[in-house]
Backbone as numpy.savetxt, mean C-alpha at the origin, in Angstrom:
# Nx Ny Nz CAx CAy CAz Cx Cy Cz
12.24 -10.52 -9.90 11.41 -9.37 -10.11 12.24 -8.27 -11.03
11.59 -7.69 -11.83 12.12 -6.85 -12.78 12.21 -5.43 -12.30
11.57 -5.05 -11.31 11.41 -3.61 -10.69 12.28 -3.67 -9.55
13.53 -3.14 -9.41 14.21 -3.04 -8.19 13.58 -2.12 -7.29
13.71 -2.58 -5.95 13.28 -1.72 -4.79 14.44 -1.17 -3.86
14.72 -0.02 -3.73 15.78 0.36 -2.78 15.29 1.14 -1.47
15.86 0.70 -0.40 15.48 1.29 0.90 16.69 2.09 1.36
16.49 3.37 1.62 17.80 4.29 2.00 18.24 3.80 3.38
19.45 4.10 3.72 20.05 3.88 4.93 19.19 4.75 6.07
18.89 6.00 5.71 18.25 6.87 6.50 16.89 6.26 7.11
16.17 5.69 6.08 14.97 5.08 6.47 15.12 3.73 7.43
16.15 3.01 6.87 16.37 1.77 7.78 16.80 2.03 9.20
17.48 3.25 9.31 17.76 3.65 10.76 16.55 4.23 11.48
15.80 4.71 10.74 14.57 5.35 11.30 13.57 4.36 11.88
13.44 3.25 11.10 12.52 2.24 11.41 13.09 0.82 11.27
13.97 0.38 11.97 14.68 -0.84 11.93 13.80 -2.12 11.87
12.54 -1.92 12.16 11.70 -3.05 12.11 10.88 -3.29 10.87
11.06 -2.28 9.96 10.49 -2.18 8.60 10.75 -3.40 7.87
9.81 -3.84 7.04 9.95 -5.01 5.97 9.00 -4.95 4.79
9.46 -5.37 3.82 8.49 -5.30 2.63 8.37 -6.55 1.65
7.39 -6.73 1.02 7.30 -7.84 0.02 6.58 -7.21 -1.16
7.34 -7.47 -2.44 6.67 -7.04 -3.72 6.02 -8.13 -4.32
4.90 -7.91 -5.07 4.31 -8.89 -6.00 4.03 -8.19 -7.34
4.79 -8.81 -8.38 4.71 -8.25 -9.77 3.75 -9.15 -10.52
2.93 -8.37 -11.26 1.97 -9.02 -12.25 1.93 -8.44 -13.50
1.88 -9.20 -14.63 1.76 -8.88 -16.06 0.62 -9.58 -16.64
0.03 -8.93 -17.62 -0.99 -9.61 -18.29 -2.32 -9.40 -17.50
-2.61 -8.46 -16.73 -3.71 -8.31 -16.01 -4.93 -7.85 -16.81
-5.98 -8.08 -16.18 -7.33 -7.62 -17.06 -8.14 -6.83 -15.96
-8.06 -5.67 -15.85 -8.80 -4.87 -14.80 -10.21 -4.44 -15.23
-10.96 -3.80 -14.42 -12.24 -3.40 -14.93 -12.99 -2.82 -13.70
-14.14 -2.34 -13.90 -14.90 -1.69 -12.76 -15.22 -2.70 -11.66
-15.27 -2.21 -10.52 -15.74 -3.01 -9.29 -16.92 -3.92 -9.66
-16.92 -5.08 -9.14 -18.16 -6.22 -9.40 -18.42 -6.84 -8.30
-19.40 -7.72 -8.55 -19.86 -8.52 -7.19 -18.75 -9.30 -6.57
-17.82 -9.80 -7.34 -16.75 -10.61 -6.70 -15.85 -9.70 -5.94
-15.39 -8.54 -6.50 -14.42 -7.64 -5.79 -15.38 -7.12 -4.49
-16.49 -6.90 -4.58 -17.15 -6.33 -3.54 -17.34 -7.36 -2.47
-17.39 -8.59 -2.77 -17.56 -9.66 -1.76 -16.25 -9.79 -0.87
-15.14 -9.67 -1.77 -13.83 -9.60 -1.10 -13.67 -8.70 0.00
-14.08 -7.35 -0.37 -14.14 -6.31 0.59 -14.96 -6.60 1.87
-16.14 -7.00 1.67 -17.06 -7.47 2.67 -16.50 -8.56 3.72
-15.68 -9.49 3.09 -15.13 -10.67 3.74 -13.94 -10.09 4.71
-13.30 -9.13 3.97 -12.17 -8.61 4.60 -12.59 -7.73 5.95
-13.62 -7.18 5.72 -14.21 -6.39 6.98 -14.58 -7.19 7.88
-15.20 -8.38 7.51 -15.51 -9.42 8.59 -14.36 -9.99 9.36
-13.20 -10.37 8.59 -12.01 -10.70 9.12 -11.37 -9.61 10.02
-11.41 -8.53 9.69 -10.68 -7.30 10.54 -11.52 -7.15 12.00
-12.97 -7.19 11.73 -13.73 -7.05 13.02 -13.28 -8.34 13.99
-13.25 -9.39 13.48 -12.91 -10.59 14.19 -11.54 -10.49 14.82
-10.51 -9.92 14.03 -9.27 -9.74 14.55 -9.17 -8.75 15.74
-9.79 -7.59 15.55 -9.92 -6.58 16.51 -10.59 -6.86 17.72
-11.75 -7.64 17.64 -12.42 -7.94 18.78 -12.97 -6.80 19.57
-13.53 -5.81 18.98 -14.02 -4.65 19.61 -12.97 -3.48 19.86
-11.67 -3.82 19.64 -10.73 -2.63 19.83 -10.68 -1.70 18.69
-10.16 -0.55 18.82 -9.90 0.33 17.63 -8.73 -0.03 17.05
-8.59 0.18 15.62 -7.55 -0.20 14.81 -6.16 0.23 15.48
-6.15 1.40 15.98 -4.87 1.99 16.53 -4.25 1.10 17.78
-5.23 0.24 18.31 -4.77 -0.46 19.49 -4.20 -1.73 19.11
-4.29 -2.04 17.82 -3.56 -3.21 17.33 -2.09 -2.96 17.41
-1.12 -3.98 17.73 0.25 -3.83 17.90 0.85 -3.47 16.71
0.47 -3.98 15.47 1.09 -3.65 14.21 0.72 -2.16 13.86
-0.39 -1.75 13.95 -0.87 -0.15 13.89 -0.07 0.62 14.76
0.11 0.10 15.97 0.69 1.12 16.82 2.21 1.07 16.62
2.85 0.11 15.99 4.30 0.34 15.46 4.35 1.17 14.30
3.30 1.27 13.25 3.26 2.31 12.28 3.13 3.60 12.86
2.34 3.79 13.74 2.09 5.21 14.39 3.54 5.56 14.92
4.33 4.66 15.46 5.55 5.16 16.09 6.43 5.53 15.00
6.52 4.90 13.94 7.41 5.13 12.80 6.92 6.56 12.20
5.67 6.84 12.05 5.18 7.99 11.48 5.60 9.28 12.46
5.61 8.99 13.81 6.04 10.12 14.60 7.45 10.35 14.58
8.33 9.18 14.24 9.67 9.48 14.08 10.13 10.20 13.12
9.36 10.37 11.97 9.86 11.27 10.84 8.90 12.56 10.96
8.23 12.84 11.98 7.58 14.22 12.21 6.25 14.30 11.92
5.54 13.15 11.65 4.05 13.20 11.31 3.24 12.85 12.48
2.09 13.58 12.62 1.19 13.23 13.79 0.30 12.01 13.30
0.48 10.92 13.94 -0.22 9.71 13.34 -1.82 9.79 13.46
-2.26 10.46 14.38 -3.79 10.73 14.40 -4.31 11.68 13.28
-3.45 12.30 12.85 -3.91 13.30 11.82 -3.58 12.77 10.39
-2.41 12.18 10.18 -1.93 11.40 8.94 -1.80 10.09 9.26
-2.69 9.34 8.98 -2.77 7.83 9.30 -2.08 7.10 8.06
-1.33 5.81 8.54 -0.98 5.02 7.58 -2.16 4.44 6.79
-1.94 3.79 5.51 -2.90 3.40 4.81 -3.80 2.27 5.46
-3.14 1.48 6.13 -3.72 0.30 6.80 -4.83 0.74 7.90
-4.44 1.62 8.56 -5.23 2.24 9.77 -6.44 2.94 9.09
-6.17 3.85 8.02 -7.20 4.50 7.41 -8.06 3.65 6.71
-7.80 2.73 6.03 -8.73 1.67 5.30 -9.50 0.91 6.46
-8.97 0.57 7.49 -9.70 -0.29 8.65 -10.58 0.64 9.33
-10.30 1.99 9.30 -11.40 2.87 10.02 -12.62 2.98 9.15
-12.25 3.17 7.81 -13.38 3.25 6.91 -14.14 1.89 6.90
-13.47 0.85 6.91 -14.09 -0.58 6.94 -15.21 -0.55 7.92
-14.81 -0.09 9.17 -15.76 -0.28 10.37 -16.73 0.76 10.54
-16.62 1.85 9.59 -17.64 2.91 9.75 -18.88 2.54 8.72
-19.99 3.30 9.10 -21.19 3.01 8.47 -21.14 2.95 6.96
-20.39 3.63 6.38 -20.23 3.76 4.94 -19.36 2.61 4.28
-18.73 1.90 5.22 -17.91 0.81 4.61 -16.72 1.16 3.76
-16.12 0.23 2.97 -14.96 0.40 2.19 -15.41 0.90 0.75
-14.72 1.82 0.17 -15.02 2.29 -1.20 -14.80 1.26 -2.32
-15.61 1.20 -3.25 -15.22 0.31 -4.48 -14.72 1.12 -5.65
-13.35 0.97 -5.89 -12.79 1.56 -6.97 -12.53 0.96 -8.16
-11.90 -0.15 -8.27 -11.90 -1.14 -9.47 -11.46 -2.53 -8.99
-11.43 -3.38 -9.88 -11.28 -4.80 -9.42 -9.87 -5.06 -8.75
-8.71 -4.48 -9.35 -7.43 -4.54 -8.71 -7.22 -3.85 -7.41
-7.69 -2.65 -7.39 -7.79 -1.89 -6.30 -8.53 -2.56 -5.01
-9.59 -2.95 -5.44 -10.50 -3.64 -4.35 -9.81 -4.91 -3.80
-9.24 -5.67 -4.63 -8.45 -6.89 -4.33 -7.34 -6.50 -3.25
-6.48 -5.52 -3.69 -5.34 -5.29 -2.73 -5.77 -4.40 -1.51
-6.88 -3.74 -1.56 -7.60 -3.19 -0.34 -8.17 -4.21 0.54
-8.72 -5.38 0.01 -9.19 -6.41 0.83 -8.02 -6.94 1.58
-6.93 -7.28 0.94 -5.82 -7.86 1.68 -5.25 -7.00 2.73
-5.26 -5.56 2.45 -4.77 -4.67 3.38 -5.72 -4.84 4.75
-6.99 -4.86 4.47 -8.12 -4.84 5.63 -7.88 -6.10 6.37
-7.90 -7.25 5.62 -8.02 -8.40 6.23 -6.80 -8.78 7.11
-5.49 -8.22 6.64 -4.37 -8.55 7.41 -3.83 -7.34 8.21
-4.55 -6.23 8.13 -4.34 -4.96 8.78 -2.74 -4.71 8.44
-2.38 -4.49 7.08 -1.16 -4.11 6.69 -1.14 -3.22 5.49
-0.36 -2.16 5.46 -0.31 -1.24 4.16 -0.07 -2.03 2.97
-0.90 -1.88 1.88 -0.58 -2.64 0.68 -1.04 -1.42 -0.44
-0.04 -1.34 -1.32 -0.10 -0.35 -2.39 -0.09 -1.04 -3.82
-0.67 -0.37 -4.74 -0.59 -0.91 -6.07 -0.05 0.05 -7.22
0.86 -0.10 -7.81 1.38 0.90 -8.93 1.38 0.36 -10.35
1.16 1.08 -11.24 0.93 0.62 -12.58 2.59 0.60 -13.15
3.01 -0.58 -13.37 4.38 -0.76 -13.81 4.71 0.08 -15.09
3.60 0.33 -15.85 4.01 0.97 -17.21 4.13 2.54 -17.02
3.78 2.91 -15.91 3.93 4.36 -15.46 4.99 4.90 -14.44
5.85 3.69 -14.14 6.99 3.82 -13.22 8.27 4.36 -14.01
8.91 5.13 -13.62 10.12 5.68 -14.34 11.32 5.33 -13.65
12.07 4.28 -14.00 13.33 3.90 -13.43 12.95 3.09 -12.15
13.92 2.86 -11.18 13.81 2.23 -9.95 12.88 2.76 -8.95
12.26 2.07 -8.08 11.59 2.59 -6.98 12.54 2.58 -5.82
12.37 3.90 -5.03 13.10 4.01 -3.76 12.28 4.68 -2.68
12.60 4.24 -1.53 12.02 4.61 -0.16 13.05 5.44 0.42
12.78 6.81 0.47 13.90 7.73 0.92 13.19 8.76 1.82
14.18 9.57 2.56 13.36 10.72 3.27 13.76 11.93 2.26
12.66 12.72 2.08 12.64 13.62 0.99 13.41 14.86 1.39
13.85 15.49 0.13 14.61 16.79 0.31 13.53 17.97 0.33
12.40 17.72 -0.24 11.32 18.79 -0.21 11.22 19.28 -1.62
12.18 19.01 -2.42 12.00 19.49 -3.91 11.30 18.56 -4.82
11.12 17.38 -4.45 10.60 16.37 -5.31 8.97 16.56 -5.66
8.80 16.53 -7.02 7.39 16.68 -7.41 6.51 15.61 -6.87
5.11 15.98 -6.58 4.25 14.82 -6.35 2.88 15.16 -7.10
2.45 14.46 -8.00 1.23 14.84 -8.72 0.01 14.38 -7.98
-1.01 15.15 -7.62 -2.18 14.68 -6.93 -3.30 15.39 -7.64
-4.51 15.34 -7.10 -5.69 15.89 -7.75 -6.33 16.75 -6.80
-6.99 17.78 -7.20 -7.77 18.77 -6.38 -8.75 19.54 -7.26
-10.01 19.31 -6.80 -11.17 20.06 -7.63 -11.09 19.28 -9.09
-10.86 18.17 -9.25 -10.72 17.55 -10.52 -9.68 17.87 -11.34
-8.69 18.58 -11.05 -7.52 18.85 -11.88 -6.25 18.33 -11.07
-5.13 18.13 -12.01 -3.97 17.60 -11.37 -3.18 18.86 -10.87
-2.52 18.60 -9.65 -1.88 19.59 -8.91 -0.54 19.04 -8.52
0.63 19.86 -8.57 1.80 19.38 -8.22 2.07 19.93 -6.78
2.38 19.08 -5.83 2.66 19.42 -4.47 4.17 18.94 -4.23
4.67 19.21 -3.05 6.10 18.77 -2.70 6.06 18.19 -1.32
6.85 17.17 -0.94 6.71 16.66 0.45 7.58 17.68 1.34
7.32 17.33 2.63 8.05 18.16 3.59 9.63 17.63 3.63
10.53 18.40 3.91 11.91 17.98 4.08 12.04 16.86 5.12
12.58 15.74 4.95 12.63 14.72 5.94 11.55 13.66 5.94
10.42 13.97 5.10 9.31 13.05 5.07 9.79 11.80 4.34
9.06 10.60 4.88 9.57 9.39 4.21 8.56 9.18 2.88
9.22 9.10 1.71 8.29 8.91 0.63 8.92 7.84 -0.47
7.84 7.11 -1.21 8.28 6.27 -2.27 8.44 7.23 -3.41
9.54 6.98 -4.26 9.63 7.83 -5.49 10.27 7.03 -6.66
10.20 7.45 -7.77 10.88 6.90 -8.91 11.73 8.09 -9.65
12.29 7.84 -10.81 13.01 8.98 -11.40 12.43 10.14 -11.80
11.10 10.01 -11.76 10.23 11.12 -12.12 9.70 12.11 -10.95
9.47 11.42 -9.79 8.98 12.11 -8.53 8.55 11.19 -7.68
7.78 11.80 -6.59 7.10 11.10 -5.51 5.97 10.24 -6.15
6.03 9.06 -5.69 4.71 8.28 -6.04 3.71 7.91 -4.85
4.25 8.01 -3.63 3.42 7.93 -2.46 4.03 8.81 -1.46
3.21 9.71 -0.88 3.74 10.57 0.25 3.56 9.81 1.56
4.42 10.46 2.53 4.36 9.94 4.03 4.29 8.41 4.08
5.01 7.83 3.41 5.37 6.35 3.46 4.30 5.75 2.56
3.08 5.50 3.06 1.99 4.89 2.40 0.69 5.74 2.70
0.82 6.95 2.92 -0.51 7.90 3.36 -1.29 8.11 2.04
-0.71 8.66 0.98 -1.33 9.14 -0.06 -0.61 8.74 -1.45
-1.14 8.04 -2.31 -0.67 7.68 -3.55 -0.88 8.84 -4.68
0.18 9.16 -5.40 0.08 10.00 -6.55 -0.87 9.57 -7.56
-1.46 10.30 -8.45 -2.35 9.96 -9.50 -1.40 9.32 -10.70
-0.11 9.74 -10.81 0.49 9.39 -12.09 0.67 7.86 -12.19
0.90 7.12 -11.05 1.07 5.63 -11.16 0.06 4.83 -10.66
-0.97 5.41 -10.24 -2.16 4.56 -9.53 -2.69 3.66 -10.69
-3.27 2.59 -10.19 -3.89 1.53 -11.03 -5.27 2.00 -11.72
-5.46 1.93 -12.89 -6.63 2.33 -13.37 -7.42 1.01 -14.13
-8.57 1.38 -14.61 -9.18 0.02 -15.30 -8.43 -0.22 -16.60
-7.49 0.54 -17.08 -6.63 0.12 -18.18 -5.34 -0.40 -17.94
-5.05 -0.60 -16.60 -3.79 -1.04 -16.27 -3.54 -2.56 -16.64
-2.35 -2.87 -17.16 -2.23 -4.41 -17.46 -1.12 -4.94 -16.68
-0.15 -4.14 -16.16 1.04 -4.57 -15.31 1.02 -3.76 -14.08
1.35 -4.47 -13.10 1.39 -3.76 -11.75 2.38 -4.36 -10.74
2.79 -3.43 -9.87 3.64 -3.71 -8.74 2.83 -3.55 -7.45
2.72 -4.60 -6.67 1.99 -4.49 -5.52 3.04 -4.50 -4.30
2.96 -3.57 -3.43 3.72 -3.62 -2.31 3.09 -3.67 -0.94
3.53 -4.78 -0.21 3.12 -5.06 1.10 4.31 -4.59 2.17
3.82 -3.75 3.21 4.85 -3.19 4.14 4.44 -3.56 5.42
5.51 -3.92 6.23 5.24 -4.41 7.55 6.27 -3.81 8.60
5.81 -3.55 9.70 6.62 -3.18 10.94 6.60 -4.44 11.94
7.73 -4.67 12.48 7.78 -5.63 13.63 6.80 -4.88 14.84
6.05 -5.72 15.42 5.98 -7.01 15.66 5.46 -8.03 14.56
4.75 -7.65 13.53 4.44 -8.47 12.54 5.39 -9.12 11.93
5.38 -10.49 11.89 6.50 -11.32 11.49 6.61 -11.40 9.96
7.72 -11.90 9.40 7.90 -12.10 8.09 7.14 -13.12 7.45
6.83 -14.10 8.27 5.91 -15.25 7.77 4.47 -14.64 7.60
3.95 -13.92 8.46 2.88 -13.10 8.14 2.76 -12.25 7.01
3.91 -11.46 6.75 4.00 -10.81 5.60 3.92 -11.69 4.25
4.57 -12.91 4.33 4.51 -13.80 3.20 3.09 -14.47 3.01
2.37 -14.58 4.07 1.13 -15.20 3.97 0.21 -14.13 3.17
0.18 -12.80 3.74 -0.49 -11.90 3.08 -0.20 -11.71 1.55
1.11 -11.68 1.25 1.65 -11.72 -0.07 1.05 -12.89 -1.04
1.06 -14.12 -0.37 0.60 -15.28 -1.15 -0.96 -15.21 -1.39
-1.74 -14.72 -0.35 -3.08 -14.38 -0.67 -3.39 -13.48 -1.74
-2.63 -12.40 -1.76 -2.80 -11.43 -2.85 -2.52 -12.04 -4.23
-1.41 -12.81 -4.27 -1.07 -13.46 -5.49 -2.25 -14.42 -6.05
-2.61 -15.12 -5.10 -3.78 -16.16 -5.32 -5.05 -15.34 -5.85
-5.36 -14.30 -5.24 -6.56 -13.43 -5.59 -6.36 -12.95 -7.03
-5.01 -12.42 -7.35 -4.72 -11.95 -8.75 -5.00 -13.11 -9.82
-4.34 -14.27 -9.49 -4.48 -15.33 -10.41 -5.75 -15.79 -10.61
-6.65 -15.74 -9.51 -8.15 -16.09 -9.48 -8.79 -15.04 -10.55
-8.68 -13.78 -10.27 -9.26 -12.69 -11.06 -8.68 -12.57 -12.43
-7.41 -13.01 -12.71 -6.90 -12.77 -14.07 -6.21 -14.03 -14.21
-6.92 -15.13 -14.67 -6.12 -16.53 -15.00 -4.97 -16.50 -15.76
-4.91 -15.56 -16.91 -3.93 -15.55 -17.86 -2.71 -14.68 -17.36
-2.73 -14.08 -16.18 -1.61 -13.32 -15.77 -0.53 -13.95 -15.36
0.70 -13.47 -15.39 1.88 -13.90 -14.90 2.27 -13.20 -13.56
2.25 -13.91 -12.44 2.36 -13.24 -11.11 3.73 -13.82 -10.51
4.37 -12.92 -10.04 5.74 -13.32 -9.30 5.88 -12.61 -8.02
6.15 -13.44 -6.89 6.26 -12.91 -5.59 7.77 -12.72 -5.22
8.16 -11.65 -4.95 9.63 -11.41 -4.72 9.96 -11.94 -3.20
11.25 -11.65 -2.89 11.91 -12.07 -1.61 11.38 -11.10 -0.59
11.27 -11.49 0.51 10.91 -10.64 1.52 12.14 -9.72 2.09
11.94 -8.47 2.11 13.06 -7.71 2.69 12.85 -7.16 4.09
13.77 -7.39 4.90 13.63 -6.97 6.35 14.20 -8.03 7.34
14.13 -7.81 8.46 14.64 -8.56 9.45 13.60 -9.00 10.47
């Protein structure tokens, strides 16, 4: 992998059951959502419903572990949901999952099917190394409000992903910034799959392999690399 990922000791102490897997891709060909990416989202919703068997997403042991981690750094998990739970709730609602673009649809499908947080960053927009840290509160976070870019700051102690320019994702995997998100023009990407115990590392690898396979199918000329699993 060409983009190092660093997990701070503070975050490791906060959530010792945390682990992650990165998938790096170059030579991608993104574009608007299409019939194929929409079908992936529909199939992921079916798999999610089968997994839950009528339960609410928050009753799944993996989501319960994420809720505990959010509580540990001061967030109320019923108000600030991790990305996997938020997507799962949308998938099961009447409106279903949003269609964004082909790459985002693909990683959202993996997230819903495996009930795991998955994010995608434009590698060409990341500045320096990626780090998972507890914020000081001074870091800039570029988001959007009313169609315009707005700079916010995380709460002190909040768990955030950041690079040398600022925060790329707030509250662990709750909200991605606009600066590094994948657009239809993105050609290189870093996909990050995040797990909490009791999800096993083998289950994490399975989700990563499915994402890599989907990327290769959607972009046959792309170069895909699956990183080593980090965690215990």
